[in-house]
Coordinates of C-alpha atoms in Angstrom, one line a residue:
M1 CA 8.6 -13.4 18.8
Y2 CA 5.7 -11.0 18.1
E3 CA 4.2 -8.9 21.1
T4 CA 1.0 -9.7 23.0
P5 CA -1.7 -8.8 22.1
L6 CA -1.4 -9.3 18.4
A7 CA -0.9 -6.3 16.3
G8 CA -1.7 -6.4 12.7
L9 CA 0.0 -3.6 10.0
I10 CA -1.7 -3.4 7.2
L11 CA -0.3 -0.9 4.3
T12 CA -2.2 0.2 1.7
G13 CA -1.6 0.9 -2.2
G14 CA -0.3 3.7 -4.3
G15 CA 2.5 3.3 -6.3
A16 CA 5.0 5.7 -5.5
R17 CA 2.8 6.9 -3.1
A18 CA 3.8 4.0 -0.4
A19 CA 7.2 5.7 0.0
Y20 CA 5.3 7.6 2.8
Q21 CA 5.0 4.1 4.5
V22 CA 8.1 3.7 4.7
G23 CA 8.5 7.1 6.7
V24 CA 5.5 6.3 9.0
L25 CA 7.7 2.9 10.0
R26 CA 10.9 4.7 10.6
A27 CA 9.6 6.6 12.9
V28 CA 7.8 3.9 14.6
A29 CA 10.9 1.8 15.3
Q30 CA 12.6 5.0 16.8
L31 CA 10.2 5.1 19.2
R32 CA 10.3 1.4 20.2
R33 CA 14.1 2.0 20.9
E34 CA 13.5 5.0 22.3
S35 CA 10.6 3.2 24.6
G36 CA 13.0 0.6 25.5
A37 CA 10.8 -1.9 24.2
D38 CA 12.3 -4.9 24.1
L39 CA 13.9 -5.0 20.6
A40 CA 14.1 -9.0 19.7
R41 CA 10.7 -8.8 19.6
N42 CA 8.7 -7.8 16.3
P43 CA 6.3 -5.6 17.2
F44 CA 3.8 -6.8 14.6
G45 CA 2.8 -10.5 14.6
V46 CA 0.4 -9.3 11.0
I47 CA 1.2 -7.9 8.4
V48 CA -0.9 -7.3 5.3
G49 CA -0.6 -5.4 2.4
T50 CA -2.0 -4.2 -0.8
S51 CA -0.6 -2.9 -4.1
A52 CA 2.6 -1.0 -3.7
G53 CA 1.6 -1.8 0.0
A54 CA 2.3 -5.3 -0.7
I55 CA 5.9 -5.0 -1.5
N56 CA 6.6 -3.4 1.2
A57 CA 4.6 -5.5 4.2
A58 CA 6.6 -8.9 2.1
A59 CA 10.1 -7.1 1.9
L60 CA 9.1 -6.2 6.1
A61 CA 8.1 -10.1 6.9
C62 CA 11.2 -11.6 5.7
G63 CA 13.2 -9.2 8.2
A64 CA 10.8 -9.8 10.8
D65 CA 13.7 -11.4 12.8
N66 CA 15.0 -7.5 12.8
F67 CA 12.2 -4.6 12.7
D68 CA 14.9 -2.6 12.4
A69 CA 17.1 -3.1 9.8
S70 CA 14.2 -4.5 7.6
V71 CA 12.7 -1.2 8.0
E72 CA 16.6 0.4 6.9
R73 CA 16.6 -1.6 3.9
V74 CA 13.2 -1.1 2.6
C75 CA 14.3 2.4 3.3
Q76 CA 16.9 2.3 1.7
V77 CA 15.0 1.5 -1.6
W78 CA 12.8 4.1 -1.5
R79 CA 15.3 6.8 -0.6
D80 CA 17.1 5.3 -3.9
F81 CA 14.3 4.6 -6.1
H82 CA 14.5 5.9 -10.1
A83 CA 11.8 4.8 -12.0
D84 CA 13.4 2.5 -14.6
Q85 CA 13.8 0.2 -11.7
V86 CA 10.3 -0.1 -11.3
Y87 CA 9.3 0.2 -15.1
R88 CA 10.8 0.4 -18.9
A89 CA 11.5 4.9 -18.9
D90 CA 13.9 4.9 -21.9
S91 CA 12.3 6.1 -25.2
L92 CA 12.1 2.2 -27.0
G93 CA 10.0 0.8 -23.7
V94 CA 8.0 4.0 -24.6
I95 CA 7.0 3.4 -27.6
R96 CA 6.2 -0.3 -27.1
S97 CA 4.5 0.5 -24.2
G98 CA 2.7 3.4 -23.7
A99 CA 2.5 4.7 -27.3
Q100 CA 1.2 1.8 -29.4
W101 CA -1.4 1.6 -26.3
L102 CA -2.6 5.1 -26.3
T103 CA -2.8 4.9 -30.3
M104 CA -4.2 1.5 -30.5
L105 CA -7.4 3.3 -27.9
S106 CA -7.9 6.2 -30.6
I107 CA -7.3 4.4 -34.2
G108 CA -7.1 0.5 -32.7
W109 CA -9.7 -0.4 -35.4
V110 CA -7.9 0.7 -38.3
I111 CA -4.5 -0.9 -36.5
A112 CA -6.2 -4.6 -36.0
R113 CA -7.0 -4.8 -39.7
W114 CA -2.8 -5.2 -40.5
R115 CA -1.0 -5.3 -37.9
R116 CA -1.6 -7.2 -34.8
A117 CA -0.8 -4.6 -31.7
R118 CA -2.0 -6.1 -28.4
P119 CA -0.1 -4.0 -26.1
R120 CA -0.9 -4.4 -22.6
S121 CA -0.4 -1.3 -20.2
L122 CA 0.6 1.8 -20.5
L123 CA 3.9 1.1 -19.5
D124 CA 5.8 -1.5 -19.2
N125 CA 6.7 -2.8 -15.6
E126 CA 9.3 -5.9 -16.5
P127 CA 11.6 -4.2 -14.7
L128 CA 9.9 -4.8 -10.9
S129 CA 11.2 -8.0 -11.5
K130 CA 14.2 -7.7 -10.4
L131 CA 14.0 -5.5 -7.7
L132 CA 11.4 -7.7 -6.2
E133 CA 14.3 -10.3 -6.4
R134 CA 16.7 -8.3 -4.3
M135 CA 14.2 -6.5 -2.1
V136 CA 11.9 -9.3 -1.1
P137 CA 14.1 -12.4 -0.5
L138 CA 10.4 -14.8 0.0
P139 CA 12.9 -17.8 1.0
R140 CA 13.0 -16.3 4.5
L141 CA 9.4 -16.3 4.9
R142 CA 8.8 -19.4 5.5
L143 CA 11.8 -19.3 8.2
M144 CA 10.3 -16.2 10.0
L145 CA 6.7 -18.1 10.0
R146 CA 8.6 -21.1 11.6
S147 CA 11.0 -19.8 14.2
R148 CA 7.6 -17.7 15.1
H149 CA 8.9 -13.9 14.5
L150 CA 5.8 -13.5 11.9
H151 CA 2.5 -15.5 12.7
G152 CA 0.7 -14.4 9.3
L153 CA 1.5 -12.1 5.7
A154 CA -1.9 -11.6 3.5
V155 CA -1.4 -9.4 -0.2
S156 CA -4.7 -9.3 -2.2
A157 CA -4.9 -9.0 -5.9
S158 CA -8.0 -8.7 -8.0
S159 CA -9.3 -11.5 -10.6
Y160 CA -10.2 -9.9 -13.6
T161 CA -10.3 -14.0 -14.7
S162 CA -13.3 -14.5 -12.3
G163 CA -14.3 -11.0 -11.1
L164 CA -12.7 -11.8 -7.6
H165 CA -11.4 -9.8 -5.2
V166 CA -8.1 -13.2 -3.9
T167 CA -6.5 -12.3 -0.6
F168 CA -3.3 -15.0 -1.0
Y169 CA -1.6 -14.9 2.5
D170 CA 0.6 -17.6 4.4
A171 CA 0.9 -18.3 8.4
A172 CA 2.9 -20.0 10.9
A173 CA -0.4 -22.2 11.3
P174 CA -2.7 -23.1 9.6
I175 CA -5.6 -20.7 9.2
E176 CA -9.3 -21.8 7.9
P177 CA -10.2 -20.1 4.3
W178 CA -12.7 -17.2 4.1
T179 CA -15.4 -16.8 1.6
R180 CA -17.0 -12.8 1.9
S181 CA -19.7 -12.1 -0.7
Q182 CA -17.4 -11.7 -4.0
R183 CA -14.0 -12.5 -2.2
I184 CA -12.3 -15.0 -0.7
A185 CA -9.0 -16.0 1.0
V186 CA -6.5 -18.8 -0.2
Q187 CA -3.6 -20.0 1.9
G188 CA -0.3 -21.3 0.4
R189 CA 3.0 -20.1 -0.2
I190 CA 3.2 -15.7 -1.5
L191 CA 5.0 -15.4 -4.4
H192 CA 7.2 -12.2 -6.9
A193 CA 3.8 -12.9 -8.6
H194 CA 1.1 -12.5 -6.1
L195 CA 3.2 -9.3 -5.8
L196 CA 3.4 -8.0 -9.5
A197 CA -0.3 -9.2 -9.0
S198 CA -1.1 -7.0 -6.5
S199 CA 0.5 -4.0 -7.4
A200 CA -0.5 -3.6 -11.5
I201 CA -2.1 -0.5 -10.9
P202 CA -4.9 -1.0 -13.4
F203 CA -4.0 0.7 -17.4
V204 CA -0.9 1.3 -15.9
F205 CA 1.0 -2.1 -15.8
P206 CA 0.0 -5.5 -17.2
A207 CA -1.9 -8.2 -15.3
A208 CA 0.2 -11.3 -14.3
A209 CA -0.8 -14.1 -14.2
I210 CA -1.5 -16.7 -11.3
E211 CA -2.8 -20.2 -10.9
L212 CA -5.8 -20.5 -8.5
D213 CA -7.4 -23.9 -8.0
G214 CA -5.6 -25.8 -11.1
V215 CA -6.6 -22.5 -13.5
A216 CA -4.6 -19.5 -14.8
Q217 CA -6.1 -16.7 -13.7
W218 CA -5.2 -12.8 -15.0
F219 CA -4.8 -11.4 -12.0
G220 CA -5.0 -6.5 -11.2
D221 CA -4.3 -4.1 -7.6
G222 CA -5.6 -5.4 -5.1
S223 CA -7.0 -2.3 -4.4
M224 CA -9.6 -2.6 -7.3
R225 CA -13.3 -4.3 -5.5
Q226 CA -11.2 -4.2 -2.0
T227 CA -14.4 -3.8 0.1
A228 CA -12.7 -4.3 3.4
P229 CA -9.1 -3.9 3.5
I230 CA -8.7 -4.5 7.7
S231 CA -10.4 -8.1 7.1
P232 CA -7.4 -10.0 6.3
A233 CA -5.4 -9.2 9.1
V234 CA -8.4 -9.8 11.4
H235 CA -8.8 -13.2 10.2
L236 CA -5.4 -13.9 10.6
G237 CA -5.6 -12.7 14.9
A238 CA -4.7 -9.6 15.0
Q239 CA -6.3 -8.1 18.1
K240 CA -5.5 -4.1 17.3
L241 CA -4.0 -3.3 13.9
L242 CA -1.9 0.2 13.1
V243 CA -3.2 1.3 8.9
I244 CA -0.7 3.3 7.4
G245 CA -2.4 4.7 4.1
A246 CA -0.8 6.8 1.2
G247 CA -3.4 9.6 1.2
R248 CA -5.5 11.8 3.2
M249 CA -8.6 10.3 5.0
H250 CA -10.6 13.2 4.6
E251 CA -9.5 15.7 2.2
P252 CA -9.0 19.4 3.6
P253 CA -12.0 22.4 3.1
G254 CA -11.0 24.3 0.6
R255 CA -9.2 22.0 -2.4
R256 CA -7.4 23.3 -5.3
I257 CA -8.8 23.5 -8.5
E258 CA -6.9 22.1 -10.8
A259 CA -8.5 23.9 -13.9
T260 CA -11.6 24.7 -15.3
G261 CA -12.8 23.2 -19.1
Y262 CA -13.5 19.7 -19.7
P263 CA -11.1 17.4 -17.4
S264 CA -7.9 16.0 -19.4
L265 CA -7.6 12.2 -19.3
A266 CA -5.3 12.9 -17.0
Q267 CA -7.0 14.4 -14.5
I268 CA -10.2 11.2 -14.9
A269 CA -6.9 8.9 -14.4
G270 CA -5.9 10.1 -11.0
H271 CA -9.4 10.8 -9.8
A272 CA -10.0 7.1 -10.8
L273 CA -6.7 5.7 -9.2
S274 CA -7.7 7.7 -6.0
N275 CA -10.9 6.2 -5.8
I276 CA -9.4 2.8 -5.7
F277 CA -6.8 3.4 -3.3
L278 CA -8.3 5.6 -0.9
D279 CA -12.2 4.8 -0.6
A280 CA -12.2 1.9 0.5
L281 CA -9.8 2.5 3.0
A282 CA -11.8 5.1 4.6
V283 CA -15.1 3.5 4.5
D284 CA -13.5 0.3 6.0
V285 CA -11.7 2.7 9.1
E286 CA -14.8 4.0 9.9
R287 CA -17.3 0.6 9.9
M288 CA -14.8 -0.8 12.0
R289 CA -15.7 2.6 14.7
R290 CA -19.2 1.9 14.5
I291 CA -18.4 -1.8 15.6
N292 CA -16.2 -0.8 18.5
H293 CA -18.7 2.1 19.5
T294 CA -21.8 -0.7 19.0
L295 CA -19.9 -3.0 20.9
S296 CA -19.2 -0.5 23.9
L297 CA -22.7 0.1 24.9
L298 CA -23.7 -4.0 25.0
P299 CA -23.5 -5.4 28.5
D300 CA -20.9 -7.7 29.3
S301 CA -23.0 -10.7 29.4
K302 CA -24.7 -9.8 25.9
R303 CA -21.1 -8.8 24.2
A304 CA -20.0 -12.3 25.5
Q305 CA -22.7 -13.9 22.9
T306 CA -21.6 -12.3 19.6
A307 CA -18.8 -13.7 17.5
L308 CA -17.4 -9.8 17.3
R309 CA -14.6 -8.4 19.2
P310 CA -13.5 -4.4 19.7
I311 CA -10.2 -3.9 17.9
D312 CA -8.3 -0.7 18.0
V313 CA -7.5 0.8 15.2
L314 CA -4.9 3.7 14.8
V315 CA -4.7 5.1 11.1
I316 CA -1.3 7.1 10.4
A317 CA -2.3 8.9 6.8
P318 CA -1.1 11.7 4.6
S319 CA -0.8 15.1 6.4
Q320 CA -0.5 16.9 3.0
R321 CA -2.2 16.1 -0.3
L322 CA -0.3 14.0 -2.2
D323 CA -1.0 15.5 -5.6
D324 CA 0.1 18.8 -4.3
L325 CA 3.6 17.3 -3.8
A326 CA 4.0 15.9 -6.6
A327 CA 3.0 18.3 -8.7
D328 CA 6.6 20.0 -7.1
Y329 CA 7.9 16.7 -8.4
Q330 CA 6.5 16.7 -12.3
Q331 CA 9.9 17.2 -13.6
E332 CA 11.4 14.5 -11.7
L333 CA 9.8 12.3 -14.1
P334 CA 11.7 10.4 -17.1
V335 CA 11.7 12.7 -20.5
P336 CA 10.3 9.8 -22.6
V337 CA 7.3 9.7 -20.0
R338 CA 6.8 13.5 -19.2
A339 CA 6.4 13.4 -22.9
M340 CA 3.7 10.4 -23.3
L341 CA 2.2 11.8 -20.1
R342 CA 1.9 15.2 -21.7
G343 CA -0.5 13.8 -24.6
M344 CA -3.1 12.9 -21.3
G345 CA -2.8 16.3 -20.1
V346 CA 0.2 16.1 -17.3
T347 CA 2.2 19.3 -17.9
G348 CA 4.5 22.0 -15.9
H349 CA 5.0 22.0 -12.7
G350 CA 4.4 23.3 -9.1
R351 CA 1.5 25.5 -9.1
D352 CA 1.3 25.9 -13.2
A353 CA 1.3 21.6 -12.6
R354 CA -1.6 19.8 -14.4
G355 CA -2.0 16.2 -13.9
A356 CA -0.3 15.6 -11.0
A357 CA -2.5 13.6 -9.5
L358 CA -1.8 10.7 -12.0
A359 CA 2.0 11.8 -12.2
S360 CA 1.9 11.1 -7.8
Y361 CA 1.6 7.2 -8.7
L362 CA 4.3 6.9 -11.3
L363 CA 7.1 9.4 -9.7
F364 CA 9.1 6.4 -9.1
E365 CA 11.9 9.1 -8.5
Q366 CA 14.0 10.3 -5.0
P367 CA 13.8 13.1 -4.9
Y368 CA 9.6 12.6 -4.6
T369 CA 9.8 9.5 -2.8
R370 CA 12.5 10.9 -0.2
A371 CA 9.8 13.4 0.2
L372 CA 7.6 11.4 1.4
I373 CA 9.8 9.2 3.5
A374 CA 9.8 13.3 5.2
L375 CA 6.5 13.4 6.1
G376 CA 5.2 9.7 6.7
E377 CA 8.3 10.5 9.9
A378 CA 6.8 14.5 10.5
D379 CA 3.9 12.7 10.6
A380 CA 4.0 9.7 13.3
M381 CA 6.6 11.6 15.6
A382 CA 3.7 13.7 15.6
R383 CA 1.2 11.6 16.9
R384 CA 4.1 10.5 19.7
E385 CA 1.6 9.8 22.3
E386 CA -0.7 7.8 19.9
V387 CA 2.5 5.3 18.5
M388 CA 3.5 4.7 22.7
A389 CA -0.2 4.0 23.3
F390 CA -1.1 1.8 20.8
F391 CA 1.9 -0.4 21.5
G392 CA 1.9 0.2 25.6
W393 CA 5.5 1.7 25.1
R394 CA 6.6 3.9 27.5
S395 CA 7.6 7.2 26.6
P396 CA 10.4 8.4 28.0
R397 CA 8.8 12.2 28.5
T398 CA 6.3 10.4 31.1
L399 CA 7.9 10.4 34.2
P400 CA 7.1 8.1 37.1
G401 CA 3.9 8.5 38.6
E402 CA 2.5 10.3 35.9
T403 CA 0.1 10.0 33.2
S404 CA -0.5 11.3 29.3
L405 CA -3.5 12.8 27.9
V406 CA -3.8 9.8 25.3
R407 CA -7.0 9.4 23.0
T408 CA -8.1 5.8 22.1
A409 CA -7.9 4.9 18.1
S410 CA -11.7 4.5 18.3
E411 CA -12.6 8.2 19.8
A412 CA -9.5 9.6 17.3

């Protein structure tokens, strides 16, 4: 059974950057053990994910009856990652996808006259389907919901066909679907197709087909057009939220200038992806905190008249720029992929790296993912007291009769 008040976990997108989430969750599991909390109870009754975060979310949901073991299982996948588990990284695979795609962008009007070349994306993520079968045992999800180890799971995707942002969810009890401007919710069984769609980074991975209302629609990454990342967790009944981001919520001052002159295609693509994955989350968290503050100013009689309710939000995001971290590992990309990306402006490594923002989403290689996991663990442990207070766990560092000075999520 999950804990009360119902805690929700929100895992955002970001391709390979999602390894950071696993590090944070490992720290949460360790702190729970140290606190002496009931390990038989799932700390998260609601789990919501988008893009690569949807894959992590679904994997955790399928193991909701043993949170610690589920986290370690997901962590093992990320610790031993190689790019060829996610996309074709061999020379032939890169030529068939990325090389043809880039050629069509440049002289496609000529090729189209004599050849039916229809590459769909920069990379072919066919291997990801096999990984999902091993990593996300979806037949267990219904068992987790029936046994009340989990209240609900939601993953989001964006329809290229209709232009709508769609949240697919499954829950232990019927929950009325919600509809807002340009976004809808659909209750039903979560399939691997939903995870492929949610994690289909635009231009990088091909769209996935999902039948909706009897019509096949093409879907891409759920971070696109996601104006309210927190909303699905609230609709599923979460009363407090732990949000794990895949990028800094606020960039530090004095950002590094990558290069002067006209930006490369890699710089432009990396900037666009950062906007897709990061901006909506920061805006939604700020909106939630403003609502919390407004509600705190209302007298009890007025607060009872509104459907809004305060929700504690704790956000843990990288303390370092992941672009800079990726720059140290760009050489770990498979040789054929490096060769293709070099034409887009991804070159060098370390202080001489160019195009690291784009590379940070594609670096499914263990040196980089292990560095992200370590960063996630360190960042969560640095906020030990806040995490303990969020869950209501008792820190072993706090003696009886003592109180610890902990900022609430709304004050953070």
